[in-house]
Amino acid sequence: MEEKGISLAVIRRLPRYYRYLGELLENEVVRISSKELSEKMNVTASQIRQDLNNFGGFGQQGYGYNVEYLYNEIGKILGLEKKYNVIIIGAGNLGQALANYQDFERRGFVIQALFDVNPRLAGVSIRGKDVYLIDELETYMKEHTVHIAALTLPKTKAPQIASDLVKWGIKAIWNFAPTDLNLPSDIMVENVHLAESLMRLSYKLKTHEEAMQKKE
Ligand code: NAI
């Protein structure tokens, strides 16, 4: 399957298709037309056709999309048929919340361990995942295969830990610390900033209120 040249915009939309198709599968829906999918997802049918045509189009005229096939193919494109070992650096509120969330595993992201500087957290287990002292990280990295490191520690500490992790072989970082990491270009970083999402929501609220005021 040709995946090269798919725009990042399309790739960004794929997880949402994947989620909807997963729900359809759970409800034992076998096939769906682009029109029905577009009504569910609130995007145009032509956008759906365009997006899915990028990888050979899994739809058939008059039949629609085979839900299971499409779900599996999108999963393959996103690399979800594999298992990823994840570690969490910073076992505070957010780190523990991530560790407590079971659904990442269903998607193949298996949280293996947490690390923290706080000695009171060392030896604690969160949903069966052990918290280790940060001093043990280097040895752990040497002895285990770790695909993704989540950074949920204070932002002042994140860049140093990130560069240590890179030195010890990490290739992908899921960064929650509100800071830019500036790592080599072959290291994949996905920044997750809930505050930015809230600011976008604030913008929407503001423009909505302004529009309402104009109407009055
Ligand atoms: P927290 O204070 O509950 O947890 C931080 C943990 O990191 C503590 O357990 C602390 O002992 C540990 N820590 C400190 N230095 C460390 C080091 N050098 N190595 C390993 N662990 C270390 O804070 P919380 O609320 O869990 O937030 C954690 C981080 O996530 C902060 O940077 C915060 O700004 C960020 N955050 C980001 C969000 C987002 O949407 N991206 C949302 C909420 C928090």
XYZ file of C-alpha atoms and ligand atoms in Angstrom:
260
model
C 0.000 0.000 0.000
C 1.271 3.440 -0.897
C 1.511 5.551 2.230
C 4.208 7.980 1.220
C 3.071 11.482 0.484
C -0.018 11.341 2.698
C -0.291 14.783 4.179
C 0.087 15.301 7.884
C -3.398 16.805 7.906
C -4.834 13.454 6.768
C -2.693 11.509 9.243
C -3.974 13.787 11.995
C -7.554 12.897 11.076
C -6.959 9.136 10.958
C -7.181 8.497 14.719
C -10.662 10.001 14.668
C -11.733 7.698 11.805
C -10.182 4.845 13.727
C -12.161 5.692 16.849
C -15.482 5.942 15.011
C -14.859 2.744 13.076
C -13.951 1.006 16.340
C -17.307 2.046 17.777
C -19.116 0.807 14.672
C -17.296 -2.507 14.977
C -18.329 -2.798 18.613
C -21.914 -2.253 17.473
C -21.438 -4.983 14.872
C -21.898 -2.663 11.905
C -20.441 -4.445 8.873
C -20.407 -1.667 6.302
C -21.029 2.028 6.076
C -21.352 4.540 3.250
C -19.264 7.695 3.188
C -22.536 9.626 3.583
C -23.503 7.794 6.791
C -19.978 8.088 8.152
C -19.953 11.786 7.332
C -23.200 12.339 9.234
C -21.812 10.515 12.248
C -18.491 12.295 12.217
C -19.760 15.685 11.137
C -17.362 16.022 8.213
C -18.317 16.128 4.544
C -18.669 12.870 2.633
C -16.270 14.227 0.034
C -13.653 14.866 2.721
C -14.013 11.271 3.865
C -13.708 9.937 0.323
C -10.693 12.159 -0.310
C -8.997 11.136 2.914
C -9.570 7.441 2.471
C -8.682 7.490 -1.222
C -5.171 8.429 -0.157
C -4.407 4.821 0.503
C -6.155 3.196 -2.359
C -9.689 3.906 -1.126
C -11.318 1.041 0.648
C -14.783 1.934 -0.535
C -16.732 0.283 -3.276
C -19.333 2.040 -5.367
C -22.771 1.227 -4.031
C -21.411 -0.832 -1.168
C -19.634 1.691 1.003
C -16.809 0.832 3.304
C -16.222 -2.481 4.947
C -15.894 -1.323 8.549
C -13.592 -4.045 9.809
C -11.282 -3.868 6.805
C -11.046 -0.100 6.983
C -10.479 -0.208 10.745
C -7.647 -2.702 10.325
C -6.054 -0.833 7.430
C -6.094 2.491 9.268
C -4.688 0.701 12.307
C -1.828 -0.580 10.131
C -1.158 2.879 8.726
C -0.993 4.261 12.250
C 1.253 1.394 13.309
C -1.291 0.110 15.814
C -0.887 -3.570 15.048
C 2.275 -3.441 17.137
C 2.756 -3.263 20.878
C 4.617 -0.289 22.294
C 6.322 -0.267 25.658
C 5.766 3.037 27.406
C 7.457 4.473 30.484
C 6.293 7.521 32.409
C 8.765 10.014 33.842
C 7.191 11.876 36.747
C 4.745 9.859 38.842
C 2.723 12.797 40.155
C -0.896 13.637 39.425
C -0.721 13.427 35.663
C 1.738 10.524 35.475
C -0.451 8.472 37.796
C -3.599 9.430 35.896
C -2.032 8.155 32.664
C -0.899 4.957 34.375
C -4.392 4.431 35.755
C -6.022 4.697 32.357
C -6.591 1.215 30.993
C -7.562 1.998 27.449
C -4.078 2.822 26.159
C -3.297 -0.866 26.450
C -6.251 -1.764 24.278
C -4.592 0.327 21.552
C -1.269 -1.450 22.079
C 0.441 1.128 24.294
C 1.567 -0.822 27.325
C 2.711 1.227 30.292
C 5.552 -0.699 31.846
C 6.949 1.502 34.607
C 7.057 4.960 36.130
C 10.060 6.930 37.380
C 10.244 9.727 39.922
C 12.758 11.594 42.086
C 10.563 11.391 45.132
C 11.823 8.509 47.301
C 8.385 8.233 48.879
C 7.016 7.082 45.538
C 9.713 4.475 44.915
C 8.307 0.990 45.298
C 4.719 2.184 44.986
C 2.671 0.343 42.405
C 0.013 2.020 40.258
C -2.383 -0.428 38.635
C 0.373 -2.991 38.830
C 3.029 -0.696 37.331
C 6.021 -0.097 39.604
C 7.433 3.340 40.341
C 11.237 3.368 40.278
C 13.651 6.023 41.408
C 14.858 8.192 38.546
C 18.444 7.046 39.281
C 17.418 3.633 38.012
C 16.316 4.934 34.618
C 19.615 4.439 32.806
C 19.908 0.803 33.853
C 16.252 0.216 33.061
C 16.737 1.637 29.566
C 19.687 -0.693 28.991
C 17.810 -3.757 30.156
C 14.403 -3.157 28.548
C 13.002 -2.228 25.188
C 11.250 1.096 25.597
C 9.488 2.606 22.595
C 7.884 5.698 24.100
C 8.635 7.863 27.128
C 5.900 10.090 28.514
C 7.205 13.201 30.256
C 4.969 14.265 33.125
C 7.527 15.995 35.295
C 8.104 19.710 35.945
C 8.972 21.654 32.819
C 12.337 22.784 34.193
C 13.417 19.144 34.433
C 11.978 17.884 31.165
C 14.715 18.966 28.684
C 17.516 17.273 30.645
C 15.598 14.019 31.078
C 14.623 14.102 27.403
C 18.212 14.420 26.284
C 19.299 11.639 28.686
C 16.563 9.413 27.286
C 17.787 10.116 23.760
C 21.330 9.212 24.826
C 19.955 5.935 26.166
C 18.150 5.135 22.935
C 14.620 6.506 23.124
C 13.103 7.416 19.767
C 9.679 8.748 20.716
C 8.632 11.189 23.404
C 5.099 11.988 24.491
C 5.675 15.364 26.040
C 3.221 16.812 28.530
C 5.657 19.277 30.076
C 4.850 22.756 28.782
C 8.226 23.347 27.210
C 9.903 22.798 23.851
C 12.450 20.028 23.934
C 14.678 20.808 20.915
C 15.842 17.265 20.262
C 17.606 15.835 17.195
C 15.318 15.635 14.173
C 15.188 11.828 14.155
C 13.512 11.847 17.588
C 9.751 11.914 17.374
C 8.000 14.212 19.778
C 4.278 14.578 20.255
C 3.403 17.521 22.481
C 0.158 17.332 24.408
C -0.885 20.608 25.928
C -4.340 20.673 27.435
C -3.992 24.376 28.210
C -3.568 25.092 24.497
C -6.720 23.161 23.799
C -8.498 25.225 26.463
C -7.241 28.423 24.867
C -8.726 27.323 21.541
C -11.994 26.695 23.373
C -11.775 30.133 24.944
C -11.316 31.647 21.482
C -14.408 29.811 20.242
C -16.437 30.984 23.248
C -15.262 34.532 22.763
C -16.084 34.656 19.053
C -19.446 33.009 19.697
C -20.297 35.594 22.360
C -19.208 38.421 20.070
C -21.395 37.078 17.290
C -24.375 36.864 19.662
C -23.818 40.439 20.809
C -23.807 41.653 17.207
C -27.162 39.948 16.655
C -28.750 41.680 19.655
P 3.010 16.814 40.053
O 3.791 17.780 40.862
O 1.823 16.143 40.656
O 3.987 15.660 39.506
C 5.270 15.879 39.047
C 6.130 14.706 39.494
O 7.399 14.803 38.882
C 6.340 14.685 41.010
O 5.981 13.410 41.522
C 7.837 14.943 41.154
O 8.410 14.280 42.272
C 8.367 14.403 39.821
N 9.681 14.907 39.450
C 10.230 16.123 39.700
N 11.466 16.182 39.174
C 11.696 14.997 38.587
C 12.800 14.452 37.893
N 13.910 15.152 37.674
N 12.700 13.199 37.427
C 11.591 12.473 37.643
N 10.512 12.927 38.297
C 10.558 14.175 38.764
O 2.611 17.597 38.747
P 1.495 17.213 37.655
O 0.267 17.959 37.924
O 1.419 15.737 37.520
O 2.160 17.821 36.343
C 3.319 17.213 35.799
C 3.786 17.963 34.553
O 2.782 17.879 33.566
C 4.049 19.449 34.761
O 5.126 19.830 33.920
C 2.758 20.105 34.311
O 2.988 21.419 33.861
C 2.405 19.187 33.171
N 0.987 19.151 32.860
C 0.680 19.185 31.543
C -0.593 19.093 31.117
C -0.807 19.098 29.659
O -1.897 19.234 29.193
N 0.219 18.950 28.885
C -1.730 19.004 32.035
C -1.313 18.918 33.417
C 0.006 18.998 33.794
